[in-house]
Amino acid sequence: MADLRGAARGRAVIAEARVVLAARLGVQPGEALQQLIWLARDLDLEMEEAAALVIGARREGGEGEPLPPPTVMPLVEAGRAAEADLAADEGRLAEVEDDPAARAVLDASIDAAVHLVPVRGVEGTVLDFLYAGANEFTKDLFGRGVAELMGKRLLRMDPGSALLGLFTSYVETLETGKVFKRGPFEFSTAQEGVTRTSRMSVHCVQVPTGICVSWRYHDDEERMRRRLERVGRLALMGFGEWDLATDELEWSEQMAHNFGLDPVHTAPMLDELTKLVVDEDRPLVEERVQTMLSRRAPVEMEHRVMTPDGEYRHLWIFAEPVLDRAGRPVSVNIVSQDITRRRGIERALAETRREMLRQQARTAQERRVAVTLRRAILPDSDEVMPLPGLRVAIRSLAAESAARIGGDWFATRPLPDGRSLFAIGDAAGHGLPAAAAMARTRNGLMGLAYTNQPPGRLMGWLNEMVGQMEPEPAATGTALIARYDPRAREMQWSCAGHLPPILVRDGRAWQLEVDPGPMLGAVPSLGYPTVTTRVEPGDLVFLYTDGLVERRDVDLDEQIARLMEILRDRSSSPEPVLDRVLARMGHDRAADDTTLFAVRIE
């Protein structure tokens, strides 16, 4: 008798569940029973257990804990309420206030998301929810989007949410504000006699007018689709299929973006798409299409398109025909990639290369002019005029790099009164402007030398001249001017920002002390002092420019100390001294000009 009573109870539960599903789904009882069988199979439950879930009954006896009673109306009552109150749903939606929080949730979600507002009974019990909003990503298991769901009731469109307890959790979130998350889990629902199942995750939050629910399906096809979309978006690569029978094109969103079209609209016919190709490239596209269809082999091409907003784009296209069993093409798979940025970079690089070549040509020309000017202004070492009471040796080396040719200069001149003038300097900068400034500075000094004024006065006049040079009014430079009197054995000299001379005597070498004045052209109307130094026969006065001692990785004082150490070991003739200095100082002709000036007192 107990078994009979249990069997009768089970049949009653199944029968009631069949009626509930029939009313809920709007189908015949026989089809509702089939739906119940499918739900039990998908949920891995016995028929009685699935039926008990449908009608909200407790499962008594057997293994496991009893199911908690539902906190909402059974599906049959919800279905009846929906049928009776269907006309009022439109009015309910019209009364829903604007909800910025709900809009923010929908806009921020990258998954399917909907805004649900509650439908309450006379006692305030939540009977159902109405779809009041959805984002562009919304698709349920049956592929229904915003247009199909708006204004509909949740339990009618998605009975699985009640069968698996989601509806109860939604109500709890609505009433308490507690955030609900679940998944991934197996989710099943039914519609019009069809049941579908997928693994999914769901997230529900409270908003002022109801709740917002977002979900994601975790089936392999969906994951693969998302991955392909991300790859296409990152690589600007789109995919399309051209049906040769209908001449229709099916494409991905990125394919539409590549051609500057809206992916929401239906893909255009292929001839409409080719109209976007610029006129100059259209013959190439037509020739490649004909080649592909006639040879039935893949082709690739590159062409430009003019988007509807007037933007030019460079597209790389790969097309491959799909053949039937007879070897005839029935469709074409197309891959497009937007390579506009790549071509823009290539154009910029090509223009940069052309500009560099032009700059190299200009630099080479400037170097030739600068070297020619140098040779015309500065005499060769063996052409230096002899000076009374002195033996002079000079090495003037121009930089090998065209960009580093500077303004090094030197000058020697016997004076009418029996004295001698010698000088060394360096016009600031490099290239042709420095060479021109060097020529004007040196020529100016050679003219001023006949005034018979002391070196300090000559330096002051030279400073004024350099400061007024055109077209470089801000030209500057360094200089050291010396005048030697063989009768008094005195050297008078003045310095404008230049390295002091080194005096070598009896195996000792030291820098002559001086307070160097500012560089030429830096401060107008400035007087420079004249320093007098007594010299003896056999003394060596060594002058040089900064190219000999300046190195980026070595301290300047260390280089000067090294130079003086080399000068202590000298021969009686100044020429070997210069050769030894150049060899042992590790002179780098690529870095800068270098001028060495050795004067031996006879």
CSV table of N, CA and C in Angstrom, one decimal, residues 483-551:
chain,number,residue,atom,x,y,z
A,483,ARG,N,102.8,88.1,-29.0
A,483,ARG,CA,103.8,88.9,-29.8
A,483,ARG,C,105.2,88.7,-29.1
A,484,TYR,N,106.2,88.3,-29.9
A,484,TYR,CA,107.5,88.0,-29.4
A,484,TYR,C,108.5,89.0,-29.8
A,485,ASP,N,109.3,89.5,-28.8
A,485,ASP,CA,110.3,90.5,-29.0
A,485,ASP,C,111.7,89.8,-28.8
A,486,PRO,N,112.4,89.5,-29.9
A,486,PRO,CA,113.7,88.7,-29.8
A,486,PRO,C,114.8,89.5,-29.1
A,487,ARG,N,114.7,90.8,-29.0
A,487,ARG,CA,115.8,91.6,-28.4
A,487,ARG,C,115.6,91.5,-26.8
A,488,ALA,N,114.4,91.6,-26.4
A,488,ALA,CA,114.1,91.6,-24.9
A,488,ALA,C,113.8,90.2,-24.5
A,489,ARG,N,113.7,89.2,-25.4
A,489,ARG,CA,113.3,87.8,-25.1
A,489,ARG,C,112.0,87.9,-24.2
A,490,GLU,N,111.0,88.6,-24.6
A,490,GLU,CA,109.7,88.7,-23.9
A,490,GLU,C,108.6,88.2,-24.9
A,491,MET,N,107.7,87.5,-24.3
A,491,MET,CA,106.5,87.2,-25.1
A,491,MET,C,105.3,87.8,-24.4
A,492,GLN,N,104.6,88.7,-25.1
A,492,GLN,CA,103.4,89.3,-24.6
A,492,GLN,C,102.2,88.6,-25.2
A,493,TRP,N,101.3,88.3,-24.4
A,493,TRP,CA,100.1,87.5,-25.0
A,493,TRP,C,98.8,87.8,-24.2
A,494,SER,N,97.7,87.5,-24.9
A,494,SER,CA,96.4,87.7,-24.3
A,494,SER,C,95.5,86.5,-24.7
A,495,CYS,N,94.6,86.2,-23.8
A,495,CYS,CA,93.7,85.0,-24.0
A,495,CYS,C,92.3,85.4,-23.9
A,496,ALA,N,91.5,84.9,-24.9
A,496,ALA,CA,90.0,85.1,-24.9
A,496,ALA,C,89.3,83.7,-24.9
A,497,GLY,N,89.2,83.1,-23.7
A,497,GLY,CA,88.5,81.8,-23.5
A,497,GLY,C,89.2,80.6,-24.0
A,498,HIS,N,90.5,80.8,-24.4
A,498,HIS,CA,91.3,79.7,-25.0
A,498,HIS,C,92.1,79.0,-23.9
A,499,LEU,N,92.5,77.8,-24.2
A,499,LEU,CA,93.4,77.0,-23.3
A,499,LEU,C,94.7,77.7,-23.2
A,500,PRO,N,95.2,78.0,-22.0
A,500,PRO,CA,96.5,78.7,-21.8
A,500,PRO,C,97.7,77.9,-22.5
A,501,PRO,N,98.7,78.6,-22.9
A,501,PRO,CA,99.9,77.9,-23.5
A,501,PRO,C,100.7,77.2,-22.4
A,502,ILE,N,101.4,76.2,-22.9
A,502,ILE,CA,102.3,75.4,-22.1
A,502,ILE,C,103.7,75.8,-22.4
A,503,LEU,N,104.5,76.1,-21.3
A,503,LEU,CA,105.9,76.4,-21.5
A,503,LEU,C,106.7,75.2,-21.0
A,504,VAL,N,107.7,74.8,-21.9
A,504,VAL,CA,108.5,73.6,-21.6
A,504,VAL,C,110.0,74.2,-21.5
A,505,ARG,N,110.6,73.9,-20.3
A,505,ARG,CA,112.0,74.4,-20.1
A,505,ARG,C,112.7,73.3,-19.3
A,506,ASP,N,113.9,72.9,-19.7
A,506,ASP,CA,114.8,72.0,-19.0
A,506,ASP,C,114.0,70.8,-18.5
A,507,GLY,N,113.2,70.1,-19.3
A,507,GLY,CA,112.6,68.9,-18.9
A,507,GLY,C,111.3,69.1,-18.0
A,508,ARG,N,110.9,70.4,-17.8
A,508,ARG,CA,109.7,70.7,-17.1
A,508,ARG,C,108.7,71.3,-18.0
A,509,ALA,N,107.4,71.1,-17.7
A,509,ALA,CA,106.3,71.7,-18.5
A,509,ALA,C,105.2,72.1,-17.6
A,510,TRP,N,104.7,73.4,-17.8
A,510,TRP,CA,103.7,73.9,-17.0
A,510,TRP,C,102.8,74.9,-17.8
A,511,GLN,N,101.6,75.0,-17.3
A,511,GLN,CA,100.7,76.0,-18.0
A,511,GLN,C,101.0,77.4,-17.5
A,512,LEU,N,101.0,78.3,-18.4
A,512,LEU,CA,101.2,79.7,-18.0
A,512,LEU,C,100.0,80.2,-17.4
A,513,GLU,N,100.2,80.9,-16.2
A,513,GLU,CA,99.0,81.4,-15.5
A,513,GLU,C,98.4,82.6,-16.1
A,514,VAL,N,97.1,82.6,-16.2
A,514,VAL,CA,96.4,83.7,-16.8
A,514,VAL,C,94.9,83.6,-16.3
A,515,ASP,N,94.3,84.8,-16.3
A,515,ASP,CA,92.8,84.8,-16.0
A,515,ASP,C,92.2,85.0,-17.4
A,516,PRO,N,91.8,83.9,-18.0
A,516,PRO,CA,91.2,84.0,-19.4
A,516,PRO,C,90.0,84.8,-19.4
A,517,GLY,N,90.0,85.8,-20.4
A,517,GLY,CA,88.8,86.6,-20.6
A,517,GLY,C,87.7,85.8,-21.3
A,518,PRO,N,86.5,86.5,-21.4
A,518,PRO,CA,85.4,85.8,-22.1
A,518,PRO,C,85.7,85.5,-23.6
A,519,MET,N,85.0,84.6,-24.1
A,519,MET,CA,85.1,84.2,-25.5
A,519,MET,C,84.9,85.5,-26.4
A,520,LEU,N,85.5,85.5,-27.6
A,520,LEU,CA,85.2,86.5,-28.5
A,520,LEU,C,83.8,86.6,-28.9
A,521,GLY,N,83.2,87.8,-28.9
A,521,GLY,CA,81.8,88.0,-29.3
A,521,GLY,C,80.8,87.8,-28.2
A,522,ALA,N,81.3,87.3,-27.0
A,522,ALA,CA,80.3,87.1,-26.0
A,522,ALA,C,79.9,88.3,-25.2
A,523,VAL,N,80.9,89.2,-25.0
A,523,VAL,CA,80.6,90.5,-24.2
A,523,VAL,C,81.1,91.6,-25.0
A,524,PRO,N,80.3,92.6,-25.5
A,524,PRO,CA,80.8,93.7,-26.3
A,524,PRO,C,81.6,94.7,-25.4
A,525,SER,N,82.4,95.5,-26.1
A,525,SER,CA,83.2,96.6,-25.5
A,525,SER,C,83.9,96.1,-24.3
A,526,LEU,N,84.7,95.1,-24.4
A,526,LEU,CA,85.4,94.5,-23.2
A,526,LEU,C,86.9,94.6,-23.5
A,527,GLY,N,87.6,95.0,-22.5
A,527,GLY,CA,89.1,95.1,-22.6
A,527,GLY,C,89.7,93.8,-22.1
A,528,TYR,N,90.8,93.3,-22.8
A,528,TYR,CA,91.5,92.1,-22.4
A,528,TYR,C,92.9,92.5,-21.9
A,529,PRO,N,93.4,91.9,-20.9
A,529,PRO,CA,94.7,92.2,-20.4
A,529,PRO,C,95.8,91.6,-21.3
A,530,THR,N,97.0,92.2,-21.2
A,530,THR,CA,98.2,91.7,-21.9
A,530,THR,C,99.2,91.2,-20.8
A,531,VAL,N,99.6,89.9,-21.0
A,531,VAL,CA,100.5,89.2,-20.0
A,531,VAL,C,101.8,89.2,-20.6
A,532,THR,N,102.9,89.5,-19.8
A,532,THR,CA,104.3,89.4,-20.3
A,532,THR,C,105.0,88.2,-19.7
A,533,THR,N,105.6,87.4,-20.5
A,533,THR,CA,106.3,86.2,-20.0
A,533,THR,C,107.8,86.2,-20.5
A,534,ARG,N,108.8,86.1,-19.6
A,534,ARG,CA,110.2,86.1,-20.0
A,534,ARG,C,110.5,84.6,-20.5
A,535,VAL,N,111.2,84.5,-21.6
A,535,VAL,CA,111.6,83.2,-22.1
A,535,VAL,C,113.1,83.2,-22.3
A,536,GLU,N,113.6,81.9,-22.5
A,536,GLU,CA,115.0,81.7,-22.6
A,536,GLU,C,115.3,80.9,-23.9
A,537,PRO,N,116.5,81.0,-24.4
A,537,PRO,CA,116.8,80.1,-25.6
A,537,PRO,C,116.6,78.6,-25.2
A,538,GLY,N,116.0,77.9,-26.2
A,538,GLY,CA,115.7,76.5,-26.0
A,538,GLY,C,114.3,76.3,-25.4
A,539,ASP,N,113.6,77.3,-24.9
A,539,ASP,CA,112.3,77.1,-24.4
A,539,ASP,C,111.3,76.7,-25.6
A,540,LEU,N,110.3,76.0,-25.2
A,540,LEU,CA,109.3,75.6,-26.2
A,540,LEU,C,107.9,76.1,-25.7
A,541,VAL,N,107.3,76.9,-26.5
A,541,VAL,CA,105.9,77.3,-26.2
A,541,VAL,C,104.9,76.5,-27.0
A,542,PHE,N,104.0,75.8,-26.4
A,542,PHE,CA,103.1,74.9,-27.0
A,542,PHE,C,101.7,75.4,-27.0
A,543,LEU,N,101.1,75.7,-28.1
A,543,LEU,CA,99.7,76.1,-28.2
A,543,LEU,C,98.9,75.0,-28.9
A,544,TYR,N,97.6,74.9,-28.6
A,544,TYR,CA,96.7,73.9,-29.1
A,544,TYR,C,95.3,74.2,-29.0
A,545,THR,N,94.4,73.5,-29.7
A,545,THR,CA,93.0,73.7,-29.6
A,545,THR,C,92.4,72.6,-28.8
A,546,ASP,N,91.1,72.7,-28.5
A,546,ASP,CA,90.4,71.7,-27.6
A,546,ASP,C,90.3,70.4,-28.3
A,547,GLY,N,90.4,70.3,-29.6
A,547,GLY,CA,90.2,68.9,-30.2
A,547,GLY,C,91.3,68.0,-29.8
A,548,LEU,N,92.4,68.5,-29.3
A,548,LEU,CA,93.5,67.6,-28.8
A,548,LEU,C,93.2,66.9,-27.5
A,549,VAL,N,92.5,67.6,-26.6
A,549,VAL,CA,92.4,67.1,-25.2
A,549,VAL,C,91.0,66.8,-24.8
A,550,GLU,N,90.0,67.3,-25.5
A,550,GLU,CA,88.6,67.1,-25.0
A,550,GLU,C,88.1,65.7,-25.4
A,551,ARG,N,87.7,64.9,-24.5
A,551,ARG,CA,87.0,63.6,-24.7
A,551,ARG,C,85.8,63.5,-23.8
